[in-house]
mmCIF file with all atom_site columns, C-alpha atoms in Angstrom:
data_model
loop_
_atom_site.group_PDB
_atom_site.id
_atom_site.type_symbol
_atom_site.label_atom_id
_atom_site.label_alt_id
_atom_site.label_comp_id
_atom_site.label_asym_id
_atom_site.label_entity_id
_atom_site.label_seq_id
_atom_site.pdbx_PDB_ins_code
_atom_site.Cartn_x
_atom_site.Cartn_y
_atom_site.Cartn_z
_atom_site.occupancy
_atom_site.B_iso_or_equiv
_atom_site.pdbx_formal_charge
_atom_site.auth_seq_id
_atom_site.auth_comp_id
_atom_site.auth_asym_id
_atom_site.auth_atom_id
_atom_site.pdbx_PDB_model_num
ATOM 1   C CA . ARG I 1 1   ? 28.017 -5.111  26.283 1.00 81.00 ? 270 ARG I CA 1
ATOM 2   C CA . CYS I 1 2   ? 26.694 -5.541  22.498 1.00 79.00 ? 271 CYS I CA 1
ATOM 3   C CA . GLU I 1 3   ? 26.196 -2.015  21.126 1.00 75.00 ? 272 GLU I CA 1
ATOM 4   C CA . PHE I 1 4   ? 23.204 -3.306  18.504 1.00 71.00 ? 273 PHE I CA 1
ATOM 5   C CA . CYS I 1 5   ? 20.928 -5.055  21.272 1.00 74.00 ? 274 CYS I CA 1
ATOM 6   C CA . LEU I 1 6   ? 22.676 -3.929  24.707 1.00 75.00 ? 275 LEU I CA 1
ATOM 7   C CA . GLU I 1 7   ? 22.781 -7.553  25.957 1.00 79.00 ? 276 GLU I CA 1
ATOM 8   C CA . LYS I 1 8   ? 25.978 -7.861  28.539 1.00 85.00 ? 277 LYS I CA 1
ATOM 9   C CA . PHE I 1 9   ? 28.439 -10.475 28.472 1.00 86.00 ? 278 PHE I CA 1
ATOM 10  C CA . ASP I 1 10  ? 31.051 -11.632 30.970 1.00 89.00 ? 279 ASP I CA 1
ATOM 11  C CA . THR I 1 11  ? 34.027 -11.910 28.794 1.00 90.00 ? 280 THR I CA 1
ATOM 12  C CA . THR I 1 12  ? 35.329 -10.246 25.449 1.00 88.00 ? 281 THR I CA 1
ATOM 13  C CA . ASP I 1 13  ? 34.827 -13.679 23.493 1.00 88.00 ? 282 ASP I CA 1
ATOM 14  C CA . ALA I 1 14  ? 31.213 -14.122 24.255 1.00 86.00 ? 283 ALA I CA 1
ATOM 15  C CA . LEU I 1 15  ? 30.644 -10.654 23.395 1.00 85.00 ? 284 LEU I CA 1
ATOM 16  C CA . GLN I 1 16  ? 32.647 -10.916 19.731 1.00 81.00 ? 285 GLN I CA 1
ATOM 17  C CA . LYS I 1 17  ? 30.481 -14.545 19.180 1.00 77.00 ? 286 LYS I CA 1
ATOM 18  C CA . HIS I 1 18  ? 27.523 -12.710 20.166 1.00 78.00 ? 287 HIS I CA 1
ATOM 19  C CA . ARG I 1 19  ? 28.230 -9.858  17.596 1.00 76.00 ? 288 ARG I CA 1
ATOM 20  C CA . GLN I 1 20  ? 28.565 -12.625 14.831 1.00 73.00 ? 289 GLN I CA 1
ATOM 21  C CA . LYS I 1 21  ? 24.956 -13.221 15.249 1.00 70.00 ? 290 LYS I CA 1
ATOM 22  C CA . HIS I 1 22  ? 23.483 -10.007 14.225 1.00 65.00 ? 291 HIS I CA 1
ATOM 23  C CA . ILE I 1 23  ? 26.128 -9.925  11.164 1.00 66.00 ? 292 ILE I CA 1
ATOM 24  C CA . LEU I 1 24  ? 24.941 -11.912 7.836  1.00 54.00 ? 293 LEU I CA 1
ATOM 25  C CA . GLY I 1 25  ? 26.979 -12.078 5.095  1.00 51.00 ? 294 GLY I CA 1
ATOM 26  C CA . ASN I 1 26  ? 28.079 -8.770  3.905  1.00 50.00 ? 295 ASN I CA 1
ATOM 27  C CA . SER I 1 27  ? 27.236 -5.997  6.562  1.00 52.00 ? 296 SER I CA 1
ATOM 28  C CA . HIS I 1 28  ? 23.499 -7.057  7.345  1.00 75.00 ? 297 HIS I CA 1
ATOM 29  C CA . PHE I 1 29  ? 22.321 -6.848  10.754 1.00 79.00 ? 298 PHE I CA 1
ATOM 30  C CA . THR I 1 30  ? 19.689 -9.181  12.188 1.00 82.00 ? 299 THR I CA 1
ATOM 31  C CA . CYS I 1 31  ? 18.013 -8.689  15.769 1.00 86.00 ? 300 CYS I CA 1
ATOM 32  C CA . THR I 1 32  ? 18.316 -11.522 18.078 1.00 83.00 ? 301 THR I CA 1
ATOM 33  C CA . PHE I 1 33  ? 15.344 -11.102 20.208 1.00 85.00 ? 302 PHE I CA 1
ATOM 34  C CA . SER I 1 34  ? 13.319 -14.128 20.384 1.00 82.00 ? 303 SER I CA 1
ATOM 35  C CA . ASP I 1 35  ? 10.675 -14.397 17.499 1.00 85.00 ? 304 ASP I CA 1
ATOM 36  C CA . CYS I 1 36  ? 12.195 -11.370 15.765 1.00 85.00 ? 305 CYS I CA 1
ATOM 37  C CA . LYS I 1 37  ? 14.320 -11.841 12.655 1.00 78.00 ? 306 LYS I CA 1
ATOM 38  C CA . LYS I 1 38  ? 14.186 -8.271  11.406 1.00 86.00 ? 307 LYS I CA 1
ATOM 39  C CA . HIS I 1 39  ? 17.266 -7.396  9.274  1.00 83.00 ? 308 HIS I CA 1
ATOM 40  C CA . TYR I 1 40  ? 19.022 -4.149  8.627  1.00 83.00 ? 309 TYR I CA 1
ATOM 41  C CA . ALA I 1 41  ? 21.840 -2.831  6.317  1.00 77.00 ? 310 ALA I CA 1
ATOM 42  C CA . THR I 1 42  ? 23.352 -1.118  9.218  1.00 79.00 ? 311 THR I CA 1
ATOM 43  C CA . GLY I 1 43  ? 24.298 -1.532  12.838 1.00 79.00 ? 312 GLY I CA 1
ATOM 44  C CA . GLU I 1 44  ? 22.498 1.815   13.440 1.00 81.00 ? 313 GLU I CA 1
ATOM 45  C CA . GLY I 1 45  ? 19.583 0.496   11.905 1.00 83.00 ? 314 GLY I CA 1
ATOM 46  C CA . LEU I 1 46  ? 19.642 -2.349  14.308 1.00 84.00 ? 315 LEU I CA 1
ATOM 47  C CA . ARG I 1 47  ? 20.158 -0.315  17.182 1.00 82.00 ? 316 ARG I CA 1
ATOM 48  C CA . LEU I 1 48  ? 17.360 2.043   16.626 1.00 81.00 ? 317 LEU I CA 1
ATOM 49  C CA . HIS I 1 49  ? 14.851 -1.163  16.084 1.00 84.00 ? 318 HIS I CA 1
ATOM 50  C CA . VAL I 1 50  ? 15.995 -2.416  19.306 1.00 84.00 ? 319 VAL I CA 1
ATOM 51  C CA . ARG I 1 51  ? 15.513 0.412   21.338 1.00 77.00 ? 320 ARG I CA 1
ATOM 52  C CA . ASN I 1 52  ? 12.281 1.547   19.514 1.00 76.00 ? 321 ASN I CA 1
ATOM 53  C CA . VAL I 1 53  ? 10.281 -1.831  19.134 1.00 81.00 ? 322 VAL I CA 1
ATOM 54  C CA . HIS I 1 54  ? 12.203 -4.143  22.049 1.00 84.00 ? 323 HIS I CA 1
ATOM 55  C CA . LEU I 1 55  ? 13.289 -1.689  24.856 1.00 79.00 ? 324 LEU I CA 1
ATOM 56  C CA . MET I 1 56  ? 10.110 0.583   24.763 1.00 72.00 ? 325 MET I CA 1
ATOM 57  C CA . ALA I 1 57  ? 12.087 3.201   27.008 1.00 73.00 ? 326 ALA I CA 1
ATOM 58  C CA . LYS I 1 58  ? 9.512  5.552   26.122 1.00 80.00 ? 327 LYS I CA 1
ATOM 59  C CA . ASN I 1 59  ? 10.213 8.205   28.861 1.00 81.00 ? 328 ASN I CA 1
ATOM 60  C CA . TRP I 1 60  ? 9.037  11.434  27.075 1.00 88.00 ? 329 TRP I CA 1
ATOM 61  C CA . LYS I 1 61  ? 5.602  11.836  28.248 1.00 91.00 ? 330 LYS I CA 1
ATOM 62  C CA . CYS I 1 62  ? 2.996  14.366  26.470 1.00 94.00 ? 331 CYS I CA 1
ATOM 63  C CA . LEU I 1 63  ? 0.761  16.237  29.210 1.00 94.00 ? 332 LEU I CA 1
ATOM 64  C CA . ALA I 1 64  ? -1.779 17.776  26.613 1.00 93.00 ? 333 ALA I CA 1
ATOM 65  C CA . ASP I 1 65  ? -5.376 16.711  28.278 1.00 94.00 ? 334 ASP I CA 1
ATOM 66  C CA . GLY I 1 66  ? -6.457 13.711  26.536 1.00 94.00 ? 335 GLY I CA 1
ATOM 67  C CA . CYS I 1 67  ? -3.370 12.842  25.302 1.00 94.00 ? 336 CYS I CA 1
ATOM 68  C CA . SER I 1 68  ? -1.263 9.308   26.242 1.00 91.00 ? 337 SER I CA 1
ATOM 69  C CA . ARG I 1 69  ? 1.726  9.508   23.524 1.00 92.00 ? 338 ARG I CA 1
ATOM 70  C CA . SER I 1 70  ? 5.173  8.861   24.818 1.00 89.00 ? 339 SER I CA 1
ATOM 71  C CA . PHE I 1 71  ? 8.340  9.007   23.164 1.00 88.00 ? 340 PHE I CA 1
ATOM 72  C CA . VAL I 1 72  ? 11.849 7.420   23.014 1.00 80.00 ? 341 VAL I CA 1
ATOM 73  C CA . ARG I 1 73  ? 13.388 10.759  22.215 1.00 82.00 ? 342 ARG I CA 1
ATOM 74  C CA . GLN I 1 74  ? 12.571 14.338  23.480 1.00 87.00 ? 343 GLN I CA 1
ATOM 75  C CA . SER I 1 75  ? 12.907 15.654  19.990 1.00 85.00 ? 344 SER I CA 1
ATOM 76  C CA . ASP I 1 76  ? 10.083 13.340  18.861 1.00 88.00 ? 345 ASP I CA 1
ATOM 77  C CA . LEU I 1 77  ? 8.026  14.375  21.659 1.00 91.00 ? 346 LEU I CA 1
ATOM 78  C CA . ARG I 1 78  ? 8.500  18.497  20.922 1.00 87.00 ? 347 ARG I CA 1
ATOM 79  C CA . MET I 1 79  ? 7.636  17.689  17.112 1.00 86.00 ? 348 MET I CA 1
ATOM 80  C CA . HIS I 1 80  ? 4.367  16.133  18.261 1.00 91.00 ? 349 HIS I CA 1
ATOM 81  C CA . ILE I 1 81  ? 3.412  18.723  20.387 1.00 91.00 ? 350 ILE I CA 1
ATOM 82  C CA . ILE I 1 82  ? 3.969  20.961  17.420 1.00 85.00 ? 351 ILE I CA 1
ATOM 83  C CA . ARG I 1 83  ? 2.236  18.764  14.973 1.00 86.00 ? 352 ARG I CA 1
ATOM 84  C CA . MET I 1 84  ? -0.876 17.998  17.310 1.00 90.00 ? 353 MET I CA 1
ATOM 85  C CA . HIS I 1 85  ? -1.131 20.554  19.865 1.00 91.00 ? 354 HIS I CA 1
ATOM 86  C CA . SER I 1 86  ? -0.485 23.628  18.103 1.00 88.00 ? 355 SER I CA 1
ATOM 87  C CA . ASP I 1 87  ? -2.046 25.685  15.253 1.00 85.00 ? 356 ASP I CA 1
ATOM 88  C CA . ILE I 1 88  ? 1.491  26.205  13.496 1.00 83.00 ? 357 ILE I CA 1
ATOM 89  C CA . ARG I 1 89  ? 0.911  24.959  10.005 1.00 85.00 ? 358 ARG I CA 1
ATOM 90  C CA . PRO I 1 90  ? 3.639  27.133  7.817  1.00 82.00 ? 359 PRO I CA 1
ATOM 91  C CA . PHE I 1 91  ? 3.566  24.531  4.834  1.00 85.00 ? 360 PHE I CA 1
ATOM 92  C CA . PRO I 1 92  ? 0.400  25.691  2.696  1.00 88.00 ? 361 PRO I CA 1
ATOM 93  C CA . CYS I 1 93  ? -0.912 23.513  -0.205 1.00 90.00 ? 362 CYS I CA 1
ATOM 94  C CA . PRO I 1 94  ? 0.408  25.211  -3.257 1.00 88.00 ? 363 PRO I CA 1
ATOM 95  C CA . VAL I 1 95  ? -2.996 24.549  -4.909 1.00 91.00 ? 364 VAL I CA 1
ATOM 96  C CA . GLN I 1 96  ? -4.782 27.506  -5.494 1.00 90.00 ? 365 GLN I CA 1
ATOM 97  C CA . ALA I 1 97  ? -8.103 26.485  -4.583 1.00 93.00 ? 366 ALA I CA 1
ATOM 98  C CA . CYS I 1 98  ? -7.017 24.736  -1.730 1.00 94.00 ? 367 CYS I CA 1
ATOM 99  C CA . GLU I 1 99  ? -6.739 26.137  1.794  1.00 93.00 ? 368 GLU I CA 1
ATOM 100 C CA . LYS I 1 100 ? -5.062 23.539  3.679  1.00 93.00 ? 369 LYS I CA 1
ATOM 101 C CA . SER I 1 101 ? -1.716 24.114  5.389  1.00 89.00 ? 370 SER I CA 1
ATOM 102 C CA . PHE I 1 102 ? 0.756  21.548  7.320  1.00 87.00 ? 371 PHE I CA 1
ATOM 103 C CA . ALA I 1 103 ? 2.907  21.330  10.092 1.00 84.00 ? 372 ALA I CA 1
ATOM 104 C CA . CYS I 1 104 ? 5.378  19.850  8.420  1.00 82.00 ? 373 CYS I CA 1
ATOM 105 C CA . HIS I 1 105 ? 6.660  19.224  4.696  1.00 83.00 ? 374 HIS I CA 1
ATOM 106 C CA . SER I 1 106 ? 5.957  15.567  4.475  1.00 85.00 ? 375 SER I CA 1
ATOM 107 C CA . GLU I 1 107 ? 2.202  16.042  5.529  1.00 87.00 ? 376 GLU I CA 1
ATOM 108 C CA . LEU I 1 108 ? 2.185  18.657  2.669  1.00 89.00 ? 377 LEU I CA 1
ATOM 109 C CA . ARG I 1 109 ? 3.656  16.154  0.256  1.00 90.00 ? 378 ARG I CA 1
ATOM 110 C CA . ARG I 1 110 ? 1.143  13.147  1.289  1.00 91.00 ? 379 ARG I CA 1
ATOM 111 C CA . HIS I 1 111 ? -1.701 15.845  0.845  1.00 93.00 ? 380 HIS I CA 1
ATOM 112 C CA . VAL I 1 112 ? -0.591 17.115  -2.760 1.00 92.00 ? 381 VAL I CA 1
ATOM 113 C CA . HIS I 1 113 ? 0.023  13.513  -3.922 1.00 90.00 ? 382 HIS I CA 1
ATOM 114 C CA . SER I 1 114 ? -3.190 11.750  -2.810 1.00 92.00 ? 383 SER I CA 1
ATOM 115 C CA . CYS I 1 115 ? -5.553 14.540  -3.013 1.00 93.00 ? 384 CYS I CA 1
ATOM 116 C CA . HIS I 1 116 ? -4.415 16.557  -6.027 1.00 93.00 ? 385 HIS I CA 1
ATOM 117 C CA . LYS I 1 117 ? -2.546 13.836  -7.589 1.00 92.00 ? 386 LYS I CA 1
ATOM 118 C CA . LEU I 1 118 ? 0.321  16.172  -8.485 1.00 89.00 ? 387 LEU I CA 1
ATOM 119 C CA . PRO I 1 119 ? 4.024  16.232  -7.237 1.00 86.00 ? 388 PRO I CA 1
ATOM 120 C CA . CYS I 1 120 ? 4.709  18.235  -4.240 1.00 80.00 ? 389 CYS I CA 1
ATOM 121 C CA . PRO I 1 121 ? 7.190  21.127  -5.083 1.00 76.00 ? 390 PRO I CA 1
ATOM 122 C CA . LYS I 1 122 ? 10.182 21.021  -2.967 1.00 77.00 ? 391 LYS I CA 1
ATOM 123 C CA . PRO I 1 123 ? 9.955  23.026  0.501  1.00 70.00 ? 392 PRO I CA 1
ATOM 124 C CA . GLU I 1 124 ? 10.683 26.562  0.383  1.00 66.00 ? 393 GLU I CA 1
ATOM 125 C CA . LYS I 1 125 ? 13.534 27.805  2.993  1.00 56.00 ? 394 LYS I CA 1
ATOM 126 C CA . VAL I 1 126 ? 10.784 27.876  6.171  1.00 51.00 ? 395 VAL I CA 1
ATOM 127 C CA . GLN I 1 127 ? 11.995 29.109  9.180  1.00 51.00 ? 396 GLN I CA 1
ATOM 128 C CA . SER I 1 128 ? 12.138 26.115  12.061 1.00 49.00 ? 397 SER I CA 1
ATOM 129 C CA . LYS I 1 129 ? 8.769  24.946  13.121 1.00 50.00 ? 398 LYS I CA 1
ATOM 130 C CA . THR I 1 130 ? 10.163 25.383  16.801 1.00 50.00 ? 399 THR I CA 1
ATOM 131 C CA . ASN I 1 131 ? 10.510 29.131  15.929 1.00 57.00 ? 400 ASN I CA 1
ATOM 132 C CA . PHE I 1 132 ? 7.060  29.903  15.512 1.00 62.00 ? 401 PHE I CA 1
ATOM 133 C CA . VAL I 1 133 ? 5.803  28.131  19.116 1.00 69.00 ? 402 VAL I CA 1
ATOM 134 C CA . ASP I 1 134 ? 6.695  29.654  22.597 1.00 76.00 ? 403 ASP I CA 1
ATOM 135 C CA . PRO I 1 135 ? 9.266  27.345  24.074 1.00 79.00 ? 404 PRO I CA 1
ATOM 136 C CA . SER I 1 136 ? 7.183  27.726  27.234 1.00 84.00 ? 405 SER I CA 1
ATOM 137 C CA . PHE I 1 137 ? 4.139  26.017  25.921 1.00 81.00 ? 406 PHE I CA 1
ATOM 138 C CA . ILE I 1 138 ? 6.096  23.265  24.549 1.00 82.00 ? 407 ILE I CA 1
ATOM 139 C CA . GLN I 1 139 ? 7.960  22.754  27.901 1.00 85.00 ? 408 GLN I CA 1
ATOM 140 C CA . ALA I 1 140 ? 4.408  22.923  29.509 1.00 86.00 ? 409 ALA I CA 1
ATOM 141 C CA . LEU I 1 141 ? 3.566  19.617  27.892 1.00 84.00 ? 410 LEU I CA 1
ATOM 142 C CA . MET I 1 142 ? 6.623  17.622  28.464 1.00 82.00 ? 411 MET I CA 1
ATOM 143 C CA . LEU I 1 143 ? 7.316  14.996  30.980 1.00 80.00 ? 412 LEU I CA 1
ATOM 144 C CA . LYS I 1 144 ? 10.759 13.274  31.404 1.00 78.00 ? 413 LYS I CA 1
ATOM 145 C CA . THR I 1 145 ? 10.087 10.176  33.360 1.00 77.00 ? 414 THR I CA 1
ATOM 146 C CA . GLU I 1 146 ? 12.672 7.109   34.429 1.00 64.00 ? 415 GLU I CA 1
#
């Protein structure tokens, strides 16, 4: 089985020949799915692309009312639940006149840059967001499907 696109082969020689299709020149990897010519610097980048774009194995479903999102990884669903379905906002805007706060530092950085036209300070040590949320709340909104 090819570790980049998960295609199966009967012989080792066929697998080796196929792997060469992924490698372009000096350690560049390309997707071999039809009509997709995406290139990645690493095999890991290609593996993530294949899993998330072509395999679409989004087995982790959000059960929140009105939400139809699903995710490849449980950790992505967990972060979605915290960001979208909880009121936890441990990253306040550093601008005194602004009262906004955000679930993650990347959202704060985007806000400070776009709204205040300022560079965003580095994040202070903030306790993990998952520690602010009751684990049973998160568990109740998660469903693993096959």
